[in-house]
XYZ file of C-alpha atoms in Angstrom:
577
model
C 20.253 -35.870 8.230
C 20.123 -34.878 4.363
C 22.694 -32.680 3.008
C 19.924 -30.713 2.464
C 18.914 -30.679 5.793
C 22.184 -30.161 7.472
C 22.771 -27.070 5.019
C 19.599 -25.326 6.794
C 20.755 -25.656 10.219
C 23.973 -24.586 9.667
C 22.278 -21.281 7.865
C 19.255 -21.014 9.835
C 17.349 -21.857 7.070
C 13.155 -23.071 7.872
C 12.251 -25.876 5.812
C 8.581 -25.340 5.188
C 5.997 -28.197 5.273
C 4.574 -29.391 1.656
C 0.772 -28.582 1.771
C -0.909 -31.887 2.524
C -2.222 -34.156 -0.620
C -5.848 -33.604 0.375
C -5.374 -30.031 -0.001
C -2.990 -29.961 -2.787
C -5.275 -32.218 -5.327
C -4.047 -32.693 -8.428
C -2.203 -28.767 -8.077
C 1.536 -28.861 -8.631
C 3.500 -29.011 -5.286
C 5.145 -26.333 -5.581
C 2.348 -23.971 -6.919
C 0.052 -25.400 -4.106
C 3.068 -24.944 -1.313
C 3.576 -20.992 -2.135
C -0.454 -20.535 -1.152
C -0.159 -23.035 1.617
C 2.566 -21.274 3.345
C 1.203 -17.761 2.982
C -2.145 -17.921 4.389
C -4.878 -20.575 5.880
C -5.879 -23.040 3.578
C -8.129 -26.202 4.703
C -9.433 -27.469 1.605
C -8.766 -28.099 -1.969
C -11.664 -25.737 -3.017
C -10.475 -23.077 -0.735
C -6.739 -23.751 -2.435
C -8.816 -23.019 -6.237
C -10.482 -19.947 -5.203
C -6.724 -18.549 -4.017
C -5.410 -19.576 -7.672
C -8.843 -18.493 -9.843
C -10.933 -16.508 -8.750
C -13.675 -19.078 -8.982
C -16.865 -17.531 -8.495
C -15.551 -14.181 -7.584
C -17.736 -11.054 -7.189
C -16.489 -7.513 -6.384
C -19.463 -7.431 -3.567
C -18.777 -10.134 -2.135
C -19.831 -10.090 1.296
C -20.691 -6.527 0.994
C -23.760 -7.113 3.386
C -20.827 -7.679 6.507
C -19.756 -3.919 6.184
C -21.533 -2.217 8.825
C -23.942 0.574 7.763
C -22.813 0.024 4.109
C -26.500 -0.139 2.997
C -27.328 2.785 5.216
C -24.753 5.160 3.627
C -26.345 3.753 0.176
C -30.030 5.006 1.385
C -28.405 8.301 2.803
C -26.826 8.690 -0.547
C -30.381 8.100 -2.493
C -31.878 10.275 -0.612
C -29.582 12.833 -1.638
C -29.753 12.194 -5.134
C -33.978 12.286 -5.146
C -33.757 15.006 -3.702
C -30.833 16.577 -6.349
C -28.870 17.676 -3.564
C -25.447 19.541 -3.751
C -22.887 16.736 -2.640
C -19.090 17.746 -1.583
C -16.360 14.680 -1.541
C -13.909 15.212 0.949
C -10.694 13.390 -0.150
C -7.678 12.787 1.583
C -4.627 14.088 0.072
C -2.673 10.510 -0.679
C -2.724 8.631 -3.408
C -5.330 6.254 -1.762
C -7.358 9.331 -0.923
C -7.187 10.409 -4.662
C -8.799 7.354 -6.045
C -10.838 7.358 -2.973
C -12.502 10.731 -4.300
C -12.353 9.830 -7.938
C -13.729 6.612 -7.307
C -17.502 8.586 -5.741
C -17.068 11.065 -8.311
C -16.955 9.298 -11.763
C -19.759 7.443 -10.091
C -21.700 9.957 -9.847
C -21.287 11.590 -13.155
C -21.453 8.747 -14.813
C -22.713 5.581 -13.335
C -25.376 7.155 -11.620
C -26.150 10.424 -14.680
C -25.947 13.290 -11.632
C -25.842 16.542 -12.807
C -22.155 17.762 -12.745
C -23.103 20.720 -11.575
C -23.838 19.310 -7.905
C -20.945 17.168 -7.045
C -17.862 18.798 -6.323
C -14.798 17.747 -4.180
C -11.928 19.096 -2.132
C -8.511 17.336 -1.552
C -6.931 18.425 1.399
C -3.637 20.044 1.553
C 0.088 19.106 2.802
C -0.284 21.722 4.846
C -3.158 21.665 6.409
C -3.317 18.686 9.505
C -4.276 15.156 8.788
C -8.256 14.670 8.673
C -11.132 16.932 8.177
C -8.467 19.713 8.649
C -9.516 23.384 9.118
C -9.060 23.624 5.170
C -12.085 21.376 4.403
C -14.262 22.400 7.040
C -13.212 26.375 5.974
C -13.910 25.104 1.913
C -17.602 23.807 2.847
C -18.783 26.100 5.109
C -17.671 28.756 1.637
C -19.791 26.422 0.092
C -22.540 26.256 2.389
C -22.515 30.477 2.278
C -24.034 29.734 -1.364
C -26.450 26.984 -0.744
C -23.645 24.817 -2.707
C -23.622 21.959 -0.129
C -26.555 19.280 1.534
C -24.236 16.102 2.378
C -20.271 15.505 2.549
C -18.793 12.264 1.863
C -15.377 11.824 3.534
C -13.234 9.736 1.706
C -9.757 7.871 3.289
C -10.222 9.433 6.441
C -12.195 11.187 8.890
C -12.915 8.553 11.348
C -11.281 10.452 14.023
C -12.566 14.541 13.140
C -16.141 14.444 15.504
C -15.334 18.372 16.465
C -15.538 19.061 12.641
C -18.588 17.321 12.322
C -20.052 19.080 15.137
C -19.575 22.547 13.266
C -20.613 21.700 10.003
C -24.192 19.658 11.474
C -24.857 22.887 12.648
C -25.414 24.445 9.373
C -27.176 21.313 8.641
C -25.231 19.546 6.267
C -25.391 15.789 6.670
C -22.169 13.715 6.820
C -21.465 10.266 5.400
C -17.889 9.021 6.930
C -16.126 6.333 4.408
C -12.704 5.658 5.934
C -10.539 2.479 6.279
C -7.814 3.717 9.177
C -7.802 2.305 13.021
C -10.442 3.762 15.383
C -11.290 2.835 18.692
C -15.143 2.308 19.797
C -14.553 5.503 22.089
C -13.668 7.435 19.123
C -16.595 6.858 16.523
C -17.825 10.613 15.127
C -21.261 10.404 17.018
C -22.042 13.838 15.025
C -21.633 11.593 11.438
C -25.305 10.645 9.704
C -23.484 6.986 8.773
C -20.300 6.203 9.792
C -18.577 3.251 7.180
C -15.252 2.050 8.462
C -13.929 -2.291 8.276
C -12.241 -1.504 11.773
C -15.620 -0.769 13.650
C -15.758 -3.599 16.245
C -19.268 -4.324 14.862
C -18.311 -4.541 11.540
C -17.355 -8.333 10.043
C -16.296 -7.211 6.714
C -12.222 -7.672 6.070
C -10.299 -4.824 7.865
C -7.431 -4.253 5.831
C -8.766 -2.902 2.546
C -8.036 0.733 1.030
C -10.047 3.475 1.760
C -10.984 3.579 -2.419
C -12.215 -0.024 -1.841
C -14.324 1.126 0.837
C -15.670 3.551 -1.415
C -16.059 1.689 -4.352
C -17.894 -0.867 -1.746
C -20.561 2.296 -1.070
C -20.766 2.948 -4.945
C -21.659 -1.006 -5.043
C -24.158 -0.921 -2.628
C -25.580 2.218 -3.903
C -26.195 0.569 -7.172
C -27.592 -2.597 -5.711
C -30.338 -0.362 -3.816
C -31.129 1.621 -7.158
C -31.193 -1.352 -9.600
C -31.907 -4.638 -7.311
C -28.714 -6.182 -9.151
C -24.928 -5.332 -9.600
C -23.525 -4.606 -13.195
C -20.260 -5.340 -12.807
C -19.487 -3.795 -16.482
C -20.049 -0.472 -15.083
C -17.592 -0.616 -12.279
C -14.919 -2.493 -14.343
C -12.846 1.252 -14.476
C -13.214 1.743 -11.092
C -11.498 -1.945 -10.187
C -8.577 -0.673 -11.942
C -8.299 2.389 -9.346
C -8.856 0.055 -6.420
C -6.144 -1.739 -7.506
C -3.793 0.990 -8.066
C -5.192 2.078 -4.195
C -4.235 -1.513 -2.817
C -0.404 -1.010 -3.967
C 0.110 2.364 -3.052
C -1.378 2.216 0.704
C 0.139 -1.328 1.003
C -2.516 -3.082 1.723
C -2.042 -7.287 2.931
C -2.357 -9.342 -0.278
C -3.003 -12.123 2.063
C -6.792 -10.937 2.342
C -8.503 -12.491 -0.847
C -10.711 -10.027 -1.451
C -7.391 -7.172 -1.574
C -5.867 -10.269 -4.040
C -8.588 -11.023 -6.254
C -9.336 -6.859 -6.672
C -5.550 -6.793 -8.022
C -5.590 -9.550 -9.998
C -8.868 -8.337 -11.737
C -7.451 -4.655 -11.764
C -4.437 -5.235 -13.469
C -5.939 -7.546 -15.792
C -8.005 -4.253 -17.150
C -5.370 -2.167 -16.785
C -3.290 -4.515 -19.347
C -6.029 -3.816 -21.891
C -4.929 0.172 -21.658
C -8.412 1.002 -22.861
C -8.749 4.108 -20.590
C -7.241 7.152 -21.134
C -5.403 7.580 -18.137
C -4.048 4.445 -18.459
C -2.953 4.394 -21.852
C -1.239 8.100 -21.217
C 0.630 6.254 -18.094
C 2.006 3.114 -20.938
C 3.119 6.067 -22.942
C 4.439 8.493 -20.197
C 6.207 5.882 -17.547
C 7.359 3.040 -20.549
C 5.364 0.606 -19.044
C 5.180 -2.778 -20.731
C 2.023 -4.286 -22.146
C 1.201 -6.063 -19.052
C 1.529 -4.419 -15.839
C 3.061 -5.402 -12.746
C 2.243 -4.995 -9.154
C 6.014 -3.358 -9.305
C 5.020 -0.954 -12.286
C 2.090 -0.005 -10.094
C 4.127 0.542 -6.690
C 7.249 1.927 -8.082
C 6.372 3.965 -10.749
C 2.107 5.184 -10.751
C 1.713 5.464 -7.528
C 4.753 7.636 -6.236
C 3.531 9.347 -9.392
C 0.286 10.287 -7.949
C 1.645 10.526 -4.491
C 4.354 13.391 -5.835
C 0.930 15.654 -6.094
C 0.878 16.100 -2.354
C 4.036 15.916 -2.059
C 4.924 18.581 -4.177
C 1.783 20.934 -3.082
C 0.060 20.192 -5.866
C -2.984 18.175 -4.334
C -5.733 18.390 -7.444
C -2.844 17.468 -10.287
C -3.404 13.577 -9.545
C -7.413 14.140 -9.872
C -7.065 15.814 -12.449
C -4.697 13.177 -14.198
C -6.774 10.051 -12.853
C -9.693 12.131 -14.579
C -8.613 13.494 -17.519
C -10.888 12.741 -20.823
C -8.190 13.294 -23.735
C -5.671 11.445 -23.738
C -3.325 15.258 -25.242
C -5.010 16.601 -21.949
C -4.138 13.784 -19.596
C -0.643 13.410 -21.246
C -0.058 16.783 -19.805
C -1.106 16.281 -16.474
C 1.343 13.498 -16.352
C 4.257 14.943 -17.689
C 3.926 17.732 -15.369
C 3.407 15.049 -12.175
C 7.174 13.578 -13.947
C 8.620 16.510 -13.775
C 7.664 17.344 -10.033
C 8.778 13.498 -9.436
C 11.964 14.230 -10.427
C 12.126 17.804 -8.437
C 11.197 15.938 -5.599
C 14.278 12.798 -5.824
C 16.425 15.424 -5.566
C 15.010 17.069 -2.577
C 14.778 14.217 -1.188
C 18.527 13.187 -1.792
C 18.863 16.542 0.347
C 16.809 16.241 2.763
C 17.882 12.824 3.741
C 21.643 13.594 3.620
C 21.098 16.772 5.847
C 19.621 14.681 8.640
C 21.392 11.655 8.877
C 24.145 13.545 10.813
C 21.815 14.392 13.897
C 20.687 10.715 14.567
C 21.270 9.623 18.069
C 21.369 6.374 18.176
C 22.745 6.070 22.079
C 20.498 8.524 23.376
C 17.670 7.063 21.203
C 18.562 2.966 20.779
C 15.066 1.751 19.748
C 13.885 4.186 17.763
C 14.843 7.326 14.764
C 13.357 10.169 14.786
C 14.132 13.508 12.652
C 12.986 16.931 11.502
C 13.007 18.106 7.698
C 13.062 21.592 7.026
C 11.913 21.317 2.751
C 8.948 22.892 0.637
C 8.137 19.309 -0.677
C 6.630 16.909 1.591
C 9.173 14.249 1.287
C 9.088 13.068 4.806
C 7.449 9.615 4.633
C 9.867 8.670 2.015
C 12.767 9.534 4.423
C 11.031 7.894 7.219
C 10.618 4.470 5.723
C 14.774 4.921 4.319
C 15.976 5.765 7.440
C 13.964 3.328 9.448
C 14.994 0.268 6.773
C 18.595 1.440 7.883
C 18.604 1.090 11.124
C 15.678 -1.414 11.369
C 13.826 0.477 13.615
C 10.627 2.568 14.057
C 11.004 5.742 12.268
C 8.919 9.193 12.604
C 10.021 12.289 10.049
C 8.884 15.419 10.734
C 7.894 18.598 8.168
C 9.031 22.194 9.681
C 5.759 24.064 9.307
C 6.876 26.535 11.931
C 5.574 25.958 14.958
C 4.254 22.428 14.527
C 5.985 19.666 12.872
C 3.418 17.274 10.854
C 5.059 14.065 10.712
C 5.143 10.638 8.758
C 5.762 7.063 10.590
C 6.824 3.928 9.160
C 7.109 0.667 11.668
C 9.963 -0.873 10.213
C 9.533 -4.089 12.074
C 6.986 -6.559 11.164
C 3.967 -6.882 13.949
C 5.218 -3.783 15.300
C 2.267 -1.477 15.945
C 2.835 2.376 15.434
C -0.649 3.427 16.757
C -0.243 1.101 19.967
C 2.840 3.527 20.644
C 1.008 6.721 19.463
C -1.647 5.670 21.816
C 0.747 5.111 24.779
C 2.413 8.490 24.061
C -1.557 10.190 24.258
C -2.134 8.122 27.599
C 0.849 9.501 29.332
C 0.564 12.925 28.370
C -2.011 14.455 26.021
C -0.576 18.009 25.208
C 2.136 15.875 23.233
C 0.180 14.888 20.356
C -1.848 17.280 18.198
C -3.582 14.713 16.190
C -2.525 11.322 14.925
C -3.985 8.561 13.265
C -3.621 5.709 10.493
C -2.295 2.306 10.362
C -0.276 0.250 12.682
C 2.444 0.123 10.136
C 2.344 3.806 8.663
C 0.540 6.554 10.180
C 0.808 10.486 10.893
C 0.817 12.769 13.895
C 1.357 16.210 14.794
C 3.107 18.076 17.350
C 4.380 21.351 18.298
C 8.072 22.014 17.739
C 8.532 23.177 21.301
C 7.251 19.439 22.313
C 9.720 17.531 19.857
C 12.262 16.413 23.077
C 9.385 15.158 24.738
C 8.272 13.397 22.068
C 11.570 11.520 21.081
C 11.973 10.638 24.546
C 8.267 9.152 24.873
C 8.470 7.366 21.127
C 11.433 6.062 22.553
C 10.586 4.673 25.300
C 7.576 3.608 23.921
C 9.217 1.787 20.728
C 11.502 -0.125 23.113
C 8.151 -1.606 24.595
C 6.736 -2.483 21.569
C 9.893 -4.253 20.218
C 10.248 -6.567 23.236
C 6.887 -7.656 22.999
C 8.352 -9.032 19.432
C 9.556 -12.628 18.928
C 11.668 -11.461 16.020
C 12.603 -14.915 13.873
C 15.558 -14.307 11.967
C 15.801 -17.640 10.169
C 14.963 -18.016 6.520
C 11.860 -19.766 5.799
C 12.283 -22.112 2.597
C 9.139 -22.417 0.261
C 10.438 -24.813 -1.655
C 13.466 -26.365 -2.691
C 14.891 -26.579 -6.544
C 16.963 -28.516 -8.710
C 18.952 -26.856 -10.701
C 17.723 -28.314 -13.768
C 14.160 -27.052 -12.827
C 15.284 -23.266 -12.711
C 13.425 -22.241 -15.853
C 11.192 -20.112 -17.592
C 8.048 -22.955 -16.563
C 8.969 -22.878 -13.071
C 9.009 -18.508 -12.939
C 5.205 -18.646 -15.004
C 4.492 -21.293 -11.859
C 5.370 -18.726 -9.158
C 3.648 -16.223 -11.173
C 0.343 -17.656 -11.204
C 0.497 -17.621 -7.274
C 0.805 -14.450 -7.049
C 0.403 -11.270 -7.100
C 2.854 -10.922 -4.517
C 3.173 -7.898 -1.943
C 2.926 -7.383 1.247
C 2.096 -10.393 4.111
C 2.478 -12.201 0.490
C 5.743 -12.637 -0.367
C 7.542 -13.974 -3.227
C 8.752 -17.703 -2.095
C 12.419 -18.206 -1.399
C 13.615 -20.612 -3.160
C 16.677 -22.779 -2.128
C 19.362 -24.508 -4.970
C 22.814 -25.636 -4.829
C 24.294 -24.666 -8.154
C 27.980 -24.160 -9.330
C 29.726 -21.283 -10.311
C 30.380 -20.336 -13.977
C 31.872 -16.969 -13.703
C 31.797 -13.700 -12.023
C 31.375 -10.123 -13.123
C 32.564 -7.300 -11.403
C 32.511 -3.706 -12.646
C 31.962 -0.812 -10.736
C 29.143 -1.298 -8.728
C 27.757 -4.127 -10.694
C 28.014 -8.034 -9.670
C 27.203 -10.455 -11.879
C 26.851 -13.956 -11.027
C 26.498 -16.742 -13.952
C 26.159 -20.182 -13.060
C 26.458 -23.336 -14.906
C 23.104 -23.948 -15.422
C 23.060 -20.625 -17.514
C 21.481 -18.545 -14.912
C 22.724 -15.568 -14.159
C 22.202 -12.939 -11.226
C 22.508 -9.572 -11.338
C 23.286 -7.431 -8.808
C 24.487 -3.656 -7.054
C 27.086 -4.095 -4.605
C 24.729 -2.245 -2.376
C 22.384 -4.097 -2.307
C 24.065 -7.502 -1.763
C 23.392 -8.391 1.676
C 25.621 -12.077 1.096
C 29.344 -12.434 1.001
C 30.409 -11.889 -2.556
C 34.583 -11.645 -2.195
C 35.694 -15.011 -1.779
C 34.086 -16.712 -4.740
C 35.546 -18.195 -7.282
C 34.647 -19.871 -10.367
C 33.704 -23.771 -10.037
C 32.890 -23.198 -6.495
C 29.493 -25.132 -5.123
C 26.803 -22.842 -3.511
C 23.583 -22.867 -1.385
C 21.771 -19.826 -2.722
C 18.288 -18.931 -1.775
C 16.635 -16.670 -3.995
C 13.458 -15.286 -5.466
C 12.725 -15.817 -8.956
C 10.269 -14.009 -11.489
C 9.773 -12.653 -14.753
C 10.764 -9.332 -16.605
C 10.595 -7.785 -20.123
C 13.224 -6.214 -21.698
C 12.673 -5.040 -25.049
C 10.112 -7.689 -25.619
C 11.683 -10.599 -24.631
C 10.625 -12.375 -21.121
C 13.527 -13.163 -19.355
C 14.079 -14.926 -15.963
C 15.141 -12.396 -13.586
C 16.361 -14.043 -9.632
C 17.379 -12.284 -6.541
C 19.639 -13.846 -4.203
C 18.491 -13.025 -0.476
C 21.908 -15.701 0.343
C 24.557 -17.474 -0.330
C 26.862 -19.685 0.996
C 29.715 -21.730 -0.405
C 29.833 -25.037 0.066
């Protein structure tokens, strides 16, 4: 046994297989490995269409989406006919692109009079779905002949009683959404009904609900003009790709990867307003990262709902001067930074009233705040304990909660749909993803529900083989840790979730070590250097000591700091030797 070797069995470390020379080609290892591991690869061609796009189209297989052409002819029909159209959005940041994505289309892809298109954005604190709000807002509409069809937009798949009211004022319904529904569930009342989880749909499931509605703008195109321009659509790429980020979608689907990759290659142009006010407003660098796009725009746009304010991040994504758009965006900032602090709060408030021996498998808690902070505690707490999580928002009488799985494989909606099976008066509504979701309940119900979610989670977990070894990409010498090797593991990428960055494995010897405060600072030898906060150093740190030799596996990448790119790693662990 290699020393090597013998290291990753003493550290539960997984040595990863080297993809296989007839797949690799003439592809560095290394480069070739990172795809290899992360998804299924079978052939060298299928290995160059993961690294370049080759003949990439943003319809591809657009004919597999079930009904995609028939929401297309509904649509034409409309616009013949110069019918009043209503977009229905969803409130999230998905939901926002969603409904600007149909919009702009309309206006300007497709020349309809502004005049006929308008759109609601449903509210925090109305329920998930076609909510009361939106059906309340279009029958208004309807009063004044102001409304013929309604596009839904990032949700409605599971909202057939609101469809059933508003076909009988005869106002036709076209239902784009991208969240789980079972075949019992479809809204029978819907004209067309677009959704990648219909059973009898072969198009790729997990996609955003904006790239579902892009993919109807596409198609609606395509039946106008015989051919796509994919000039015209190039703006509305850039929103998908903001939409992939923020509602995490796998980057292990190449369709979700090749949208990102061609979305923040626009966005690095800053040619549209609302991006260019975003470089300005947020400090972004002249490229964009996937981490620019989930850490800063997106909770950007997401603090609109949050923060009750559900048209501001329309009204930013759509802004036509950049003074104007500026404004919108400095007033989202502000709100962000209303809502850290509440959320600080919030958080600190309910820690104290976790049970974790009458509850062992799963957290669930009850915010009382004006700003709708709750997924964000949700997906904190749950990364805490490393369980399931559910927040609730006090509305009075019913709590409207947020749920983040926590575990990988675990499936929220499986456990939703338990907790429906065993008693129905539980659950108000719920619906989503099997990773993050919502669902509402009446505050009198909340015991129950802890109990069932429970019980529920603890089922869910055992079905999990959880495998807490390390899995190795690929392993380094220390004279290869450089800036040629980071630009390596960047061209596999973009990286995100179901695609992460590799771990990387290197014995290297200690230079010196840096502690102040809360900082660590690691150099080695080599003349790399990681830096760290103490909490978030999950590896013993105390007993090193300069000199000493070290397995360290670690992610490595690029940043820019004042202009210079710099090699940036993050040790996952360490060991000395």
């Amino acid at each position: 046994m290699s020393n090597i070797e013998e290291l990753s069995s003493r550290y539960n470390y997984k040595l990863l297989e080297h993809a296989p020379p007839n797949i690799r080609g003439d592809i560095d290892q290394i480069l070739a490995d990172i795809i290899y591991h992360k998804v299924k690869i079978d052939s060298y061609e299928e290995l160059t269409r993961w690294l370049d796009m080759q003949d990439y189209h943003i319809d591809e297989n657009i004919d597999s989406l079930k009904d995609i052409y028939l929401g297309a002819k509904l649509l034409i029909k409309h616009m013949n006919k110069g019918s009043n159209i209503i977009i229905a959005g969803d409130r999230d940041c998905d939901g926002i692109t969603a409904t600007y994505t149909i919009y702009y289309s309309l206006l300007n892809i497709f020349n309809y009079p502004r005049n006929k298109v308008r759109y609601i954005i449903n509210r925090r604190k109305s329920e998930n779905g076609i909510s009361k709000y939106i059906v309340d807002t279009i029958l208004g509409f309807k009063q004044d002949n102001l409304v013929d069809l309604v596009i839904t937009v990032d949700h409605g798949s599971r909202d057939e009683l609101a469809y059933q009211i508003l076909k009988k004022h005869n106002i036709d319904i076209l239902v784009t959404d991208h969240h789980t529904v079972v075949e019992d569930d479809y809204p029978t009342s819907a004209d067309v009904f677009i959704n990648p989880h219909r059973k009898d749909s072969t198009y790729p499931r997990t996609i955003s609900g904006c790239q579902v509605a892009l993919l109807l703008m596409l198609a609606t195109y395509k039946s106008m003009y015989g051919k796509l321009d994919d000039d015209k659509f190039i703006k509305l790429v850039s929103i998908s790709a903001l939409s992939i980020i923020s509602d995490v979608m796998p980057l292990n689907n190449l369709y979700n990867r090749n949208m990102l990759k061609l979305g923040i290659n626009n966005i690095s142009k800053y040619v549209d307003t609302f991006w260019r006010s975003i470089k300005s407003a947020l400090l972004i660098p002249a490229t964009v990262s996937v981490d620019d796009l989930s850490y800063k725009v997106a909770p950007l746009i997401n603090t609109a709902n949050r923060t009750h304010h559900e048209d501001l991040g329309m009204l930013a994504i759509g802004a036509e001067g950049l003074d104007t758009s500026m404004g919108y965006i400095v007033e989202l900032d502000d709100l962000s930074n209303k809502r850290r602090a509440v959320t600080f709060t919030a958080q600190a408030n309910v820690v104290k009233d976790i049970d974790i021996t009458k509850y062992p498998y799963s957290i669930v808690t009850v915010i009382d705040t004006d700003y709708a902070v709750n997924g964000i505690i949700a997906a904190r707490l749950g990364e805490s304990y490393n369980l399931p999580s559910v927040c609730f928002l006090d509305e009075g009488d019913i709590l409207n909660g947020s749920a983040r799985a926590i575990l990988p494989k675990l499936s929220l909606m499986a456990i939703l749909d338990r907790i429906a099976k065993e008693d129905d008066t539980i659950l108000l509504k719920y619906g989503g993803h099997a990773s993050a979701c919502g669902c509402s309940i009446l505050k009198s119900n909340l015991d129950k529900f802890k109990a069932l979610f429970d019980k529920y989670s603890k089922i869910e977990i055992d079905k999990l083989s959880i495998d807490k070894s390390i899995a190795i990409d690929a392993i380094v010498d220390s004279r290869d840790i450089n800036l040629v090797l980071a630009y390596l593991i960047e061209r596999a990428g973009p990286y995100g979730k179901d695609f992460d960055k590799p771990n990387l494995l290197s014995i290297l010897t200690i230079d010196r070590i840096v502690l102040k405060n809360t900082y660590l600072g690691i150099y080695f030898t080599n003349g790399i250097r990681c830096d760290n906060y103490l909490d978030s150093v999950s590896w013993q740190y105390n007993n090193l000591q300069p000199k000493d030799m070290v397995v360290v596996v670690y992610n490595l990448s690029l940043v820019n700091k004042k202009g210079m790119i710099l090699l940036d790693m993050s040790i996952l662990d360490l060991h000395k030797i």
